Each structure stands twice: as C-alpha cells, then as structure tokens.
Amino acid sequence: MSAEEAVIHRGLDGVVVDTTRISKVMPEINSLVYHGYPVQELVELCSFEEVAWLIWHGELPDARQHAEFQAVERSQRGISDDLLAVIRKIPRTAHPMDALRTGVSFLGTEDLEMDKIDAEANLKRSVAMLAKIPAMVAAFYRLRKGQEFIPPRQDIGFSENFFHMIFGKVPAPEVIKAFDVSMVLYAEHGFNASTFTTRVIVSSLSDIYSGVVGGIGSLKGPLHGGANEAVMHLLLEVGDPTHAKEWMLTTLREKRVVMGFGHRVYKNGDSRVPTMTKYMHQMADFTGNKKWLEISDILAATMIEQKNIHPNLDFPSGPAYYMMGFDIDMFTPFFVMSRITGWTAHIMEQQANNRLIRPLSQYNGIGERRVVPLKQRG
Ligand code: COA
C-alpha cells in the first residue's frame, strides 16, 4: 500500500510499534506492572533502588545483588570538576531541564569508550547516569541561588542523598518515603513520548547519552513531564479552595487545557494516581497545610463531573513536591531522576533487537512544478 492510500494515525494514537518486556499499562483494569509486579506493591515493599534494578534486570535483586548494586551506585554519585564547571557556567535564568540536558550531554563527552555500544557497557552507563543525575540537578539548584554545591554522601539511600545535596540535611522519614514513592511511580510507562524518543534516537545505533538527552528534551514539554510544574502553577493561581470550583468551570468554558488531567492511554483514571494521592495527603498531614489538598479535591471532582476527565500522576506529585519545599521548576528534573531507569532499559531493549525506526508520511504539499531561475523571478 502506498503512503497516499494509508490510514494516518496522528500522534501515533492506537499504533503498536514494537514489543516490550519492561512494563505493561492496562487501562482497562487500571493497572501498571513493571516486569509483572504491580507498581502499588512495589511502592509499599521496595525502595527506588530495588525498582531500578528490577527495571534493568527483569527481577528484583536478592540480598547480595542489592548490596553490590548499592555499593556501585553510591560510589558513582560524584560528578567531575569539569562537569561542575559547565553547570556553573549555565545562566541562572535557564530552566533546570535545559541545564540537565546540557549536563548529560557533557557527561557523554567524558566517556572514553563511546564506540562501545554493547549491553554491558550501556548498563554501566545507565547506573552511572542514575547515580550522577541527582548531583547535576542539585548542583544547578544551589549554584543558581548563589549557594555552593554540596557533595553527595555514600552512606545513605538515593532519595535521602538527594535531599542532603539540595538542603544540606536529610528530612523526616515521611518526606523521604513520599519522594521515593514518586521515584518508583515515575520510573517507567511503556512507549510514552520521551521513551519513544530515546528508542528512535538509538535505533540509528547512536549512543545512549544522545538517547537520554533527546528524552529530556521530549519530557520537558508541558503535555508530558512538564505538567507536574504546570499543576503547581495552576494551584497557586487558584489560590484558595473557595475559588476552585468557579476556576475550573471558567477554564472549561474557555476551552483551556487543564494541566494534570487527561491521558492518552488511561481514559478512566491513571493507575498511579491513588498511590501518589495517598502520599500527597501524608505530606499535607506532615506539613499541617491542607490547602493544596482541598483545592486539588475540588478541581478533580469538578473536572470529573463536567467532562469525566481524570487526574494523571502529575496532579498529586506537583503539590507533593511543593510541600517538600522544592522550587517548582525542579519538578520535571525529578521525573528525569526516576525515568532514567525506564529510558535506559528501553534503549538497551531496542538495541538488543534493533530495527531502524523510520515511519512514512503522506505528502499534502504543492504538486510537482518547475524551477524558475532567479533572474526570471522578478
Ligand atoms: N483539559 C481539558 N480538556 C482535556 C484535557 C485537559 N487536560 N485532556 C483532554 N481533554 C479533552 C480534549 O480537549 C478533547 O476534547 P474534545 O474531544 O472536545 O476535543 C478530549 O478531552 C480528548 O483529548 P485529546 O487531546 O484527544 O487526548 P490526547 O490523548 O491527545 O491527549 C494529553 C492526552 C495528556 C496530551 C491531554 O490530556 C492533555 O493535554 N493533558 C494536560 C497535560 C498533562 O497533564 N500531561 C501529562 C500527561 S501524563
């Protein structure tokens, strides 16, 4: 069949492009599993580090594997002086996602074995990126405020170390748990836009860093990862629970998109939302500030009543991060700190059974015509 006769699937809506063993999104039963394990169970019983191992290896680590992995990840948390110098040079006005995109790109230039693209080399790079991305995020967070970079610690977990590098201290276990839960929930989600971007990039046999840099670029957009920041701006705009219903009705009347609602795959609710909402509630209890919770509840109820469109994961995660004390424009980089696991697993899966990704398009431009030389064009 020629491209001219083919059915066009704009946005690749409903198109199955390849197989994957990494995760399964089941909108019909509102479930998401990583290598068969429901995310709700993983959140309650495993740390983010265990889930990272699962995503890459297909099994949860045993005690020895866990200890080895922990030692390797912790030992690689530092970043080079050159990379720190690059981050220092990035304008303070830049968005942290742009700073992170530059940081990962520079990290790639420090790799002396770029020509090796086998699975073993790529797994090592994936662990290194998991370990180093939090330091890049934290470095830019502090440097742009005129504060010094706080080097990582090796004696504490992934999430604890991140808070240490940002605030210089480790908060209460409730806060760490809520952050760790968000890391588990953001880790992997099938062929979403940024993951598919990484697969497209490496399908040309390009390198893993190029794939991740492309993933960061895709994730930044407000229709994808950028929505967790947009949600918090929206909650601040509403400002008070008494304005929430009217705000939503007006926004829908004006046919504006409400960030944090809707999903290409889940049409009856995002399976990750109840879990993250539970931890968002715990953050509200912990901080003693219920305002964002109350506004969120009214907005969600009004949206469902008016349009039957449900919140997605960004809806509870945005205010949860805000209540932890972070700047809003750091929320999407947090998504990267987690999704680096899913992206790199997909990159390795793509390269293990590669076929160049190269779709067709249907031409609807001007019909063929003759070139008129410049001097005759007037
Ligand atoms: N606010 C208002 N209306 C929405 C909406 C939202 N967040 N999400 C979907 N809709 C409406 C659309 O306007 C459309 O209405 P119509 O049929 O009257 O034109 C209908 O629901 C179908 O939406 P559509 O845009 O075709 O869905 P999609 O699968 O292409 O889009 C998103 C999915 C995620 C891009 C979309 O829901 C969105 O923009 N959400 C806000 C951004 C966001 O939270 N992104 C994070 C996703 S995890």
mmCIF file of N, CA, C and O in Angstrom, residues 7-99:
data_model
loop_
_atom_site.group_PDB
_atom_site.id
_atom_site.type_symbol
_atom_site.label_atom_id
_atom_site.label_comp_id
_atom_site.label_asym_id
_atom_site.label_seq_id
_atom_site.Cartn_x
_atom_site.Cartn_y
_atom_site.Cartn_z
ATOM 1 N N VAL A 7 -4.011 4.703 6.085
ATOM 2 C CA VAL A 7 -4.745 5.430 7.133
ATOM 3 C C VAL A 7 -3.708 6.150 7.992
ATOM 4 O O VAL A 7 -2.699 5.557 8.382
ATOM 5 N N ILE A 8 -3.942 7.415 8.272
ATOM 6 C CA ILE A 8 -2.979 8.182 9.081
ATOM 7 C C ILE A 8 -3.382 8.108 10.547
ATOM 8 O O ILE A 8 -4.544 8.292 10.883
ATOM 9 N N HIS A 9 -2.404 7.835 11.406
ATOM 10 C CA HIS A 9 -2.659 7.773 12.856
ATOM 11 C C HIS A 9 -1.945 8.948 13.487
ATOM 12 O O HIS A 9 -0.807 8.808 13.955
ATOM 13 N N ARG A 10 -2.562 10.103 13.505
ATOM 14 C CA ARG A 10 -1.892 11.291 14.043
ATOM 15 C C ARG A 10 -1.565 11.077 15.504
ATOM 16 O O ARG A 10 -2.361 10.529 16.265
ATOM 17 N N GLY A 11 -0.368 11.491 15.894
ATOM 18 C CA GLY A 11 0.083 11.269 17.270
ATOM 19 C C GLY A 11 0.329 9.791 17.547
ATOM 20 O O GLY A 11 0.459 9.392 18.703
ATOM 21 N N LEU A 12 0.402 8.975 16.493
ATOM 22 C CA LEU A 12 0.563 7.507 16.637
ATOM 23 C C LEU A 12 -0.493 6.914 17.571
ATOM 24 O O LEU A 12 -0.262 5.889 18.216
ATOM 25 N N ASP A 13 -1.629 7.557 17.655
ATOM 26 C CA ASP A 13 -2.703 7.123 18.557
ATOM 27 C C ASP A 13 -3.141 5.697 18.190
ATOM 28 O O ASP A 13 -3.534 5.448 17.052
ATOM 29 N N GLY A 14 -3.047 4.784 19.149
ATOM 30 C CA GLY A 14 -3.514 3.417 18.935
ATOM 31 C C GLY A 14 -2.555 2.546 18.133
ATOM 32 O O GLY A 14 -2.852 1.377 17.880
ATOM 33 N N VAL A 15 -1.406 3.081 17.727
ATOM 34 C CA VAL A 15 -0.464 2.302 16.917
ATOM 35 C C VAL A 15 0.465 1.488 17.835
ATOM 36 O O VAL A 15 1.053 2.041 18.754
ATOM 37 N N VAL A 16 0.578 0.200 17.559
ATOM 38 C CA VAL A 16 1.517 -0.645 18.311
ATOM 39 C C VAL A 16 2.787 -0.745 17.469
ATOM 40 O O VAL A 16 2.770 -1.281 16.360
ATOM 41 N N VAL A 17 3.898 -0.208 17.980
ATOM 42 C CA VAL A 17 5.109 -0.088 17.170
ATOM 43 C C VAL A 17 6.051 -1.268 17.357
ATOM 44 O O VAL A 17 6.803 -1.623 16.456
ATOM 45 N N ASP A 18 6.070 -1.859 18.555
ATOM 46 C CA ASP A 18 7.018 -2.941 18.830
ATOM 47 C C ASP A 18 6.561 -3.662 20.095
ATOM 48 O O ASP A 18 5.571 -3.262 20.720
ATOM 49 N N THR A 19 7.291 -4.684 20.495
ATOM 50 C CA THR A 19 7.004 -5.361 21.760
ATOM 51 C C THR A 19 7.943 -4.825 22.831
ATOM 52 O O THR A 19 8.997 -4.263 22.517
ATOM 53 N N THR A 20 7.560 -4.992 24.099
ATOM 54 C CA THR A 20 8.459 -4.650 25.214
ATOM 55 C C THR A 20 8.183 -5.588 26.376
ATOM 56 O O THR A 20 7.035 -5.983 26.601
ATOM 57 N N ARG A 21 9.238 -5.950 27.120
ATOM 58 C CA ARG A 21 9.077 -6.800 28.307
ATOM 59 C C ARG A 21 9.098 -5.961 29.581
ATOM 60 O O ARG A 21 8.968 -6.506 30.672
ATOM 61 N N ILE A 22 9.324 -4.657 29.449
ATOM 62 C CA ILE A 22 9.666 -3.860 30.634
ATOM 63 C C ILE A 22 8.441 -3.518 31.493
ATOM 64 O O ILE A 22 8.465 -3.690 32.707
ATOM 65 N N SER A 23 7.397 -3.017 30.864
ATOM 66 C CA SER A 23 6.201 -2.693 31.654
ATOM 67 C C SER A 23 4.966 -2.901 30.807
ATOM 68 O O SER A 23 5.032 -2.917 29.575
ATOM 69 N N LYS A 24 3.833 -3.038 31.514
ATOM 70 C CA LYS A 24 2.565 -3.181 30.806
ATOM 71 C C LYS A 24 1.562 -2.204 31.415
ATOM 72 O O LYS A 24 1.338 -2.227 32.631
ATOM 73 N N VAL A 25 1.001 -1.370 30.561
ATOM 74 C CA VAL A 25 -0.028 -0.428 31.003
ATOM 75 C C VAL A 25 -1.362 -1.071 30.639
ATOM 76 O O VAL A 25 -1.583 -1.422 29.482
ATOM 77 N N MET A 26 -2.226 -1.285 31.650
ATOM 78 C CA MET A 26 -3.515 -1.935 31.388
ATOM 79 C C MET A 26 -4.651 -1.002 31.783
ATOM 80 O O MET A 26 -5.189 -1.108 32.892
ATOM 81 N N PRO A 27 -5.018 -0.084 30.874
ATOM 82 C CA PRO A 27 -6.032 0.909 31.234
ATOM 83 C C PRO A 27 -7.377 0.288 31.571
ATOM 84 O O PRO A 27 -8.112 0.806 32.404
ATOM 85 N N GLU A 28 -7.671 -0.887 30.962
ATOM 86 C CA GLU A 28 -8.989 -1.496 31.192
ATOM 87 C C GLU A 28 -9.167 -1.947 32.641
ATOM 88 O O GLU A 28 -10.281 -1.932 33.169
ATOM 89 N N ILE A 29 -8.077 -2.351 33.311
ATOM 90 C CA ILE A 29 -8.199 -2.721 34.737
ATOM 91 C C ILE A 29 -7.431 -1.734 35.615
ATOM 92 O O ILE A 29 -7.123 -2.009 36.773
ATOM 93 N N ASN A 30 -7.077 -0.612 35.020
ATOM 94 C CA ASN A 30 -6.409 0.469 35.744
ATOM 95 C C ASN A 30 -5.169 -0.030 36.489
ATOM 96 O O ASN A 30 -5.039 0.140 37.701
ATOM 97 N N SER A 31 -4.282 -0.648 35.744
ATOM 98 C CA SER A 31 -3.105 -1.222 36.392
ATOM 99 C C SER A 31 -1.849 -0.976 35.573
ATOM 100 O O SER A 31 -1.900 -0.834 34.353
ATOM 101 N N LEU A 32 -0.726 -0.926 36.264
ATOM 102 C CA LEU A 32 0.585 -0.774 35.636
ATOM 103 C C LEU A 32 1.523 -1.749 36.325
ATOM 104 O O LEU A 32 1.610 -1.758 37.556
ATOM 105 N N VAL A 33 2.187 -2.590 35.541
ATOM 106 C CA VAL A 33 3.148 -3.519 36.139
ATOM 107 C C VAL A 33 4.520 -3.304 35.520
ATOM 108 O O VAL A 33 4.639 -3.031 34.333
ATOM 109 N N TYR A 34 5.564 -3.417 36.365
ATOM 110 C CA TYR A 34 6.945 -3.423 35.877
ATOM 111 C C TYR A 34 7.405 -4.879 35.928
ATOM 112 O O TYR A 34 7.455 -5.472 37.012
ATOM 113 N N HIS A 35 7.720 -5.470 34.792
ATOM 114 C CA HIS A 35 8.112 -6.880 34.716
ATOM 115 C C HIS A 35 7.155 -7.749 35.541
ATOM 116 O O HIS A 35 7.569 -8.653 36.271
ATOM 117 N N GLY A 36 5.881 -7.451 35.461
ATOM 118 C CA GLY A 36 4.854 -8.261 36.119
ATOM 119 C C GLY A 36 4.455 -7.810 37.504
ATOM 120 O O GLY A 36 3.409 -8.200 38.010
ATOM 121 N N TYR A 37 5.249 -6.971 38.154
ATOM 122 C CA TYR A 37 4.926 -6.533 39.527
ATOM 123 C C TYR A 37 4.085 -5.246 39.513
ATOM 124 O O TYR A 37 4.522 -4.244 38.939
ATOM 125 N N PRO A 38 2.903 -5.273 40.159
ATOM 126 C CA PRO A 38 2.088 -4.050 40.211
ATOM 127 C C PRO A 38 2.834 -2.927 40.943
ATOM 128 O O PRO A 38 3.453 -3.162 41.987
ATOM 129 N N VAL A 39 2.768 -1.712 40.382
ATOM 130 C CA VAL A 39 3.505 -0.598 40.999
ATOM 131 C C VAL A 39 3.051 -0.343 42.431
ATOM 132 O O VAL A 39 3.865 0.029 43.280
ATOM 133 N N GLN A 40 1.750 -0.575 42.698
ATOM 134 C CA GLN A 40 1.247 -0.321 44.056
ATOM 135 C C GLN A 40 1.994 -1.184 45.077
ATOM 136 O O GLN A 40 2.260 -0.748 46.189
ATOM 137 N N GLU A 41 2.297 -2.436 44.703
ATOM 138 C CA GLU A 41 3.035 -3.320 45.622
ATOM 139 C C GLU A 41 4.488 -2.906 45.726
ATOM 140 O O GLU A 41 5.094 -2.931 46.799
ATOM 141 N N LEU A 42 5.067 -2.525 44.597
ATOM 142 C CA LEU A 42 6.480 -2.118 44.605
ATOM 143 C C LEU A 42 6.681 -0.922 45.526
ATOM 144 O O LEU A 42 7.641 -0.852 46.293
ATOM 145 N N VAL A 43 5.743 0.031 45.436
ATOM 146 C CA VAL A 43 5.831 1.244 46.248
ATOM 147 C C VAL A 43 5.875 0.918 47.736
ATOM 148 O O VAL A 43 6.635 1.507 48.498
ATOM 149 N N GLU A 44 5.038 -0.047 48.148
ATOM 150 C CA GLU A 44 4.940 -0.337 49.580
ATOM 151 C C GLU A 44 6.095 -1.215 50.077
ATOM 152 O O GLU A 44 6.489 -1.130 51.232
ATOM 153 N N LEU A 45 6.634 -2.069 49.209
ATOM 154 C CA LEU A 45 7.574 -3.089 49.689
ATOM 155 C C LEU A 45 9.017 -2.903 49.236
ATOM 156 O O LEU A 45 9.905 -3.605 49.719
ATOM 157 N N CYS A 46 9.258 -1.984 48.292
ATOM 158 C CA CYS A 46 10.617 -1.861 47.741
ATOM 159 C C CYS A 46 11.080 -0.407 47.729
ATOM 160 O O CYS A 46 10.270 0.510 47.611
ATOM 161 N N SER A 47 12.404 -0.242 47.774
ATOM 162 C CA SER A 47 12.975 1.096 47.594
ATOM 163 C C SER A 47 13.090 1.383 46.096
ATOM 164 O O SER A 47 13.028 0.466 45.265
ATOM 165 N N PHE A 48 13.317 2.654 45.760
ATOM 166 C CA PHE A 48 13.506 3.012 44.358
ATOM 167 C C PHE A 48 14.725 2.286 43.765
ATOM 168 O O PHE A 48 14.703 1.871 42.609
ATOM 169 N N GLU A 49 15.763 2.108 44.561
ATOM 170 C CA GLU A 49 16.958 1.416 44.050
ATOM 171 C C GLU A 49 16.621 -0.023 43.631
ATOM 172 O O GLU A 49 17.087 -0.502 42.592
ATOM 173 N N GLU A 50 15.789 -0.708 44.435
ATOM 174 C CA GLU A 50 15.396 -2.077 44.063
ATOM 175 C C GLU A 50 14.595 -2.066 42.765
ATOM 176 O O GLU A 50 14.748 -2.948 41.917
ATOM 177 N N VAL A 51 13.740 -1.046 42.626
ATOM 178 C CA VAL A 51 12.909 -0.956 41.421
ATOM 179 C C VAL A 51 13.781 -0.651 40.196
ATOM 180 O O VAL A 51 13.543 -1.178 39.101
ATOM 181 N N ALA A 52 14.810 0.172 40.371
ATOM 182 C CA ALA A 52 15.725 0.470 39.257
ATOM 183 C C ALA A 52 16.374 -0.831 38.776
ATOM 184 O O ALA A 52 16.426 -1.116 37.577
ATOM 185 N N TRP A 53 16.822 -1.639 39.728
ATOM 186 C CA TRP A 53 17.435 -2.931 39.381
ATOM 187 C C TRP A 53 16.422 -3.801 38.622
ATOM 188 O O TRP A 53 16.734 -4.416 37.602
ATOM 189 N N LEU A 54 15.193 -3.845 39.154
ATOM 190 C CA LEU A 54 14.130 -4.640 38.515
ATOM 191 C C LEU A 54 13.925 -4.200 37.065
ATOM 192 O O LEU A 54 13.823 -5.030 36.157
ATOM 193 N N ILE A 55 13.846 -2.904 36.854
ATOM 194 C CA ILE A 55 13.562 -2.399 35.507
ATOM 195 C C ILE A 55 14.669 -2.814 34.536
ATOM 196 O O ILE A 55 14.406 -3.196 33.400
ATOM 197 N N TRP A 56 15.907 -2.804 34.986
ATOM 198 C CA TRP A 56 17.019 -3.177 34.100
ATOM 199 C C TRP A 56 17.192 -4.679 33.946
ATOM 200 O O TRP A 56 17.554 -5.160 32.888
ATOM 201 N N HIS A 57 16.958 -5.444 35.060
ATOM 202 C CA HIS A 57 17.301 -6.870 35.024
ATOM 203 C C HIS A 57 16.091 -7.785 34.889
ATOM 204 O O HIS A 57 16.261 -8.979 34.662
ATOM 205 N N GLY A 58 14.895 -7.265 35.082
ATOM 206 C CA GLY A 58 13.699 -8.094 34.932
ATOM 207 C C GLY A 58 13.321 -8.863 36.184
ATOM 208 O O GLY A 58 12.290 -9.530 36.223
ATOM 209 N N GLU A 59 14.153 -8.819 37.217
ATOM 210 C CA GLU A 59 13.870 -9.489 38.502
ATOM 211 C C GLU A 59 14.240 -8.532 39.631
ATOM 212 O O GLU A 59 15.130 -7.690 39.452
ATOM 213 N N LEU A 60 13.592 -8.722 40.789
ATOM 214 C CA LEU A 60 14.024 -7.948 41.960
ATOM 215 C C LEU A 60 15.373 -8.493 42.427
ATOM 216 O O LEU A 60 15.625 -9.703 42.314
ATOM 217 N N PRO A 61 16.265 -7.656 42.946
ATOM 218 C CA PRO A 61 17.578 -8.149 43.358
ATOM 219 C C PRO A 61 17.475 -9.004 44.624
ATOM 220 O O PRO A 61 16.629 -8.744 45.482
ATOM 221 N N ASP A 62 18.351 -10.012 44.742
ATOM 222 C CA ASP A 62 18.460 -10.706 46.031
ATOM 223 C C ASP A 62 19.396 -9.869 46.918
ATOM 224 O O ASP A 62 19.920 -8.832 46.474
ATOM 225 N N ALA A 63 19.622 -10.347 48.150
ATOM 226 C CA ALA A 63 20.363 -9.514 49.112
ATOM 227 C C ALA A 63 21.773 -9.177 48.601
ATOM 228 O O ALA A 63 22.239 -8.040 48.714
ATOM 229 N N ARG A 64 22.439 -10.177 47.975
ATOM 230 C CA ARG A 64 23.807 -9.932 47.508
ATOM 231 C C ARG A 64 23.812 -8.939 46.339
ATOM 232 O O ARG A 64 24.596 -7.984 46.306
ATOM 233 N N GLN A 65 22.897 -9.164 45.394
ATOM 234 C CA GLN A 65 22.818 -8.250 44.234
ATOM 235 C C GLN A 65 22.494 -6.829 44.686
ATOM 236 O O GLN A 65 23.037 -5.858 44.175
ATOM 237 N N HIS A 66 21.602 -6.742 45.673
ATOM 238 C CA HIS A 66 21.210 -5.431 46.177
ATOM 239 C C HIS A 66 22.402 -4.713 46.793
ATOM 240 O O HIS A 66 22.654 -3.534 46.520
ATOM 241 N N ALA A 67 23.154 -5.458 47.616
ATOM 242 C CA ALA A 67 24.315 -4.844 48.284
ATOM 243 C C ALA A 67 25.351 -4.394 47.259
ATOM 244 O O ALA A 67 25.912 -3.297 47.355
ATOM 245 N N GLU A 68 25.581 -5.229 46.252
ATOM 246 C CA GLU A 68 26.567 -4.872 45.207
ATOM 247 C C GLU A 68 26.117 -3.641 44.433
ATOM 248 O O GLU A 68 26.883 -2.717 44.183
ATOM 249 N N PHE A 69 24.849 -3.648 44.059
ATOM 250 C CA PHE A 69 24.316 -2.531 43.276
ATOM 251 C C PHE A 69 24.372 -1.232 44.078
ATOM 252 O O PHE A 69 24.773 -0.177 43.575
ATOM 253 N N GLN A 70 23.983 -1.353 45.345
ATOM 254 C CA GLN A 70 24.000 -0.177 46.231
ATOM 255 C C GLN A 70 25.426 0.406 46.303
ATOM 256 O O GLN A 70 25.614 1.619 46.197
ATOM 257 N N ALA A 71 26.400 -0.486 46.447
ATOM 258 C CA ALA A 71 27.796 -0.017 46.562
ATOM 259 C C ALA A 71 28.226 0.698 45.276
ATOM 260 O O ALA A 71 28.846 1.767 45.330
ATOM 261 N N VAL A 72 27.867 0.122 44.131
ATOM 262 C CA VAL A 72 28.281 0.726 42.852
ATOM 263 C C VAL A 72 27.574 2.076 42.663
ATOM 264 O O VAL A 72 28.218 3.089 42.338
ATOM 265 N N GLU A 73 26.269 2.095 42.877
ATOM 266 C CA GLU A 73 25.516 3.350 42.667
ATOM 267 C C GLU A 73 26.053 4.446 43.588
ATOM 268 O O GLU A 73 26.314 5.566 43.158
ATOM 269 N N ARG A 74 26.253 4.099 44.855
ATOM 270 C CA ARG A 74 26.709 5.109 45.822
ATOM 271 C C ARG A 74 28.102 5.622 45.481
ATOM 272 O O ARG A 74 28.404 6.803 45.670
ATOM 273 N N SER A 75 28.949 4.725 44.947
ATOM 274 C CA SER A 75 30.331 5.129 44.649
ATOM 275 C C SER A 75 30.404 6.058 43.430
ATOM 276 O O SER A 75 31.422 6.695 43.198
ATOM 277 N N GLN A 76 29.324 6.100 42.645
ATOM 278 C CA GLN A 76 29.375 6.899 41.403
ATOM 279 C C GLN A 76 28.579 8.191 41.480
ATOM 280 O O GLN A 76 28.304 8.819 40.458
ATOM 281 N N ARG A 77 28.187 8.584 42.672
ATOM 282 C CA ARG A 77 27.319 9.762 42.795
ATOM 283 C C ARG A 77 28.010 11.094 42.509
ATOM 284 O O ARG A 77 27.346 12.094 42.272
ATOM 285 N N GLY A 78 29.322 11.092 42.552
ATOM 286 C CA GLY A 78 30.043 12.350 42.328
ATOM 287 C C GLY A 78 30.070 12.732 40.854
ATOM 288 O O GLY A 78 29.889 11.883 39.979
ATOM 289 N N ILE A 79 30.268 14.015 40.587
ATOM 290 C CA ILE A 79 30.443 14.466 39.191
ATOM 291 C C ILE A 79 31.812 15.131 39.091
ATOM 292 O O ILE A 79 32.353 15.618 40.088
ATOM 293 N N SER A 80 32.376 15.148 37.881
ATOM 294 C CA SER A 80 33.739 15.675 37.708
ATOM 295 C C SER A 80 33.762 17.188 37.934
ATOM 296 O O SER A 80 32.727 17.873 37.798
ATOM 297 N N ASP A 81 34.948 17.704 38.216
ATOM 298 C CA ASP A 81 35.093 19.163 38.371
ATOM 299 C C ASP A 81 34.718 19.873 37.076
ATOM 300 O O ASP A 81 34.161 20.963 37.088
ATOM 301 N N ASP A 82 35.069 19.240 35.936
ATOM 302 C CA ASP A 82 34.737 19.858 34.633
ATOM 303 C C ASP A 82 33.219 19.959 34.462
ATOM 304 O O ASP A 82 32.704 20.982 34.005
ATOM 305 N N LEU A 83 32.504 18.890 34.822
ATOM 306 C CA LEU A 83 31.042 18.921 34.675
ATOM 307 C C LEU A 83 30.451 19.969 35.619
ATOM 308 O O LEU A 83 29.547 20.732 35.233
ATOM 309 N N LEU A 84 30.985 20.035 36.820
ATOM 310 C CA LEU A 84 30.504 21.047 37.770
ATOM 311 C C LEU A 84 30.772 22.455 37.210
ATOM 312 O O LEU A 84 29.920 23.353 37.316
ATOM 313 N N ALA A 85 31.929 22.609 36.565
ATOM 314 C CA ALA A 85 32.273 23.922 35.980
ATOM 315 C C ALA A 85 31.304 24.275 34.850
ATOM 316 O O ALA A 85 30.909 25.434 34.699
ATOM 317 N N VAL A 86 30.912 23.276 34.066
ATOM 318 C CA VAL A 86 29.942 23.520 32.985
ATOM 319 C C VAL A 86 28.608 23.975 33.597
ATOM 320 O O VAL A 86 28.000 24.954 33.150
ATOM 321 N N ILE A 87 28.174 23.276 34.641
ATOM 322 C CA ILE A 87 26.883 23.627 35.276
ATOM 323 C C ILE A 87 26.968 25.047 35.865
ATOM 324 O O ILE A 87 26.024 25.824 35.805
ATOM 325 N N ARG A 88 28.133 25.362 36.403
ATOM 326 C CA ARG A 88 28.341 26.698 36.974
ATOM 327 C C ARG A 88 28.173 27.785 35.904
ATOM 328 O O ARG A 88 27.754 28.894 36.196
ATOM 329 N N LYS A 89 28.533 27.459 34.659
ATOM 330 C CA LYS A 89 28.503 28.455 33.575
ATOM 331 C C LYS A 89 27.099 28.650 32.989
ATOM 332 O O LYS A 89 26.858 29.603 32.262
ATOM 333 N N ILE A 90 26.176 27.744 33.274
ATOM 334 C CA ILE A 90 24.833 27.851 32.691
ATOM 335 C C ILE A 90 24.114 29.054 33.315
ATOM 336 O O ILE A 90 24.131 29.228 34.540
ATOM 337 N N PRO A 91 23.508 29.910 32.474
ATOM 338 C CA PRO A 91 22.836 31.085 33.035
ATOM 339 C C PRO A 91 21.817 30.704 34.120
ATOM 340 O O PRO A 91 21.100 29.712 33.966
ATOM 341 N N ARG A 92 21.778 31.485 35.184
ATOM 342 C CA ARG A 92 20.869 31.180 36.303
ATOM 343 C C ARG A 92 19.417 31.256 35.891
ATOM 344 O O ARG A 92 18.539 30.714 36.557
ATOM 345 N N THR A 93 19.171 31.972 34.785
ATOM 346 C CA THR A 93 17.799 32.125 34.306
ATOM 347 C C THR A 93 17.334 30.900 33.520
ATOM 348 O O THR A 93 16.153 30.792 33.186
ATOM 349 N N ALA A 94 18.263 29.991 33.202
ATOM 350 C CA ALA A 94 17.892 28.820 32.388
ATOM 351 C C ALA A 94 16.953 27.908 33.170
ATOM 352 O O ALA A 94 16.996 27.852 34.401
ATOM 353 N N HIS A 95 16.107 27.190 32.423
ATOM 354 C CA HIS A 95 15.261 26.202 33.087
ATOM 355 C C HIS A 95 16.140 25.016 33.510
ATOM 356 O O HIS A 95 17.032 24.599 32.762
ATOM 357 N N PRO A 96 15.910 24.456 34.708
ATOM 358 C CA PRO A 96 16.720 23.318 35.162
ATOM 359 C C PRO A 96 16.714 22.124 34.197
ATOM 360 O O PRO A 96 17.675 21.363 34.155
ATOM 361 N N MET A 97 15.640 21.962 33.411
ATOM 362 C CA MET A 97 15.648 20.862 32.427
ATOM 363 C C MET A 97 16.693 21.128 31.344
ATOM 364 O O MET A 97 17.319 20.201 30.833
ATOM 365 N N ASP A 98 16.868 22.396 30.980
ATOM 366 C CA ASP A 98 17.885 22.729 29.972
ATOM 367 C C ASP A 98 19.280 22.534 30.557
ATOM 368 O O ASP A 98 20.186 22.068 29.873
ATOM 369 N N ALA A 99 19.436 22.885 31.824
ATOM 370 C CA ALA A 99 20.727 22.669 32.492
ATOM 371 C C ALA A 99 21.040 21.172 32.545
ATOM 372 O O ALA A 99 22.169 20.744 32.263
#
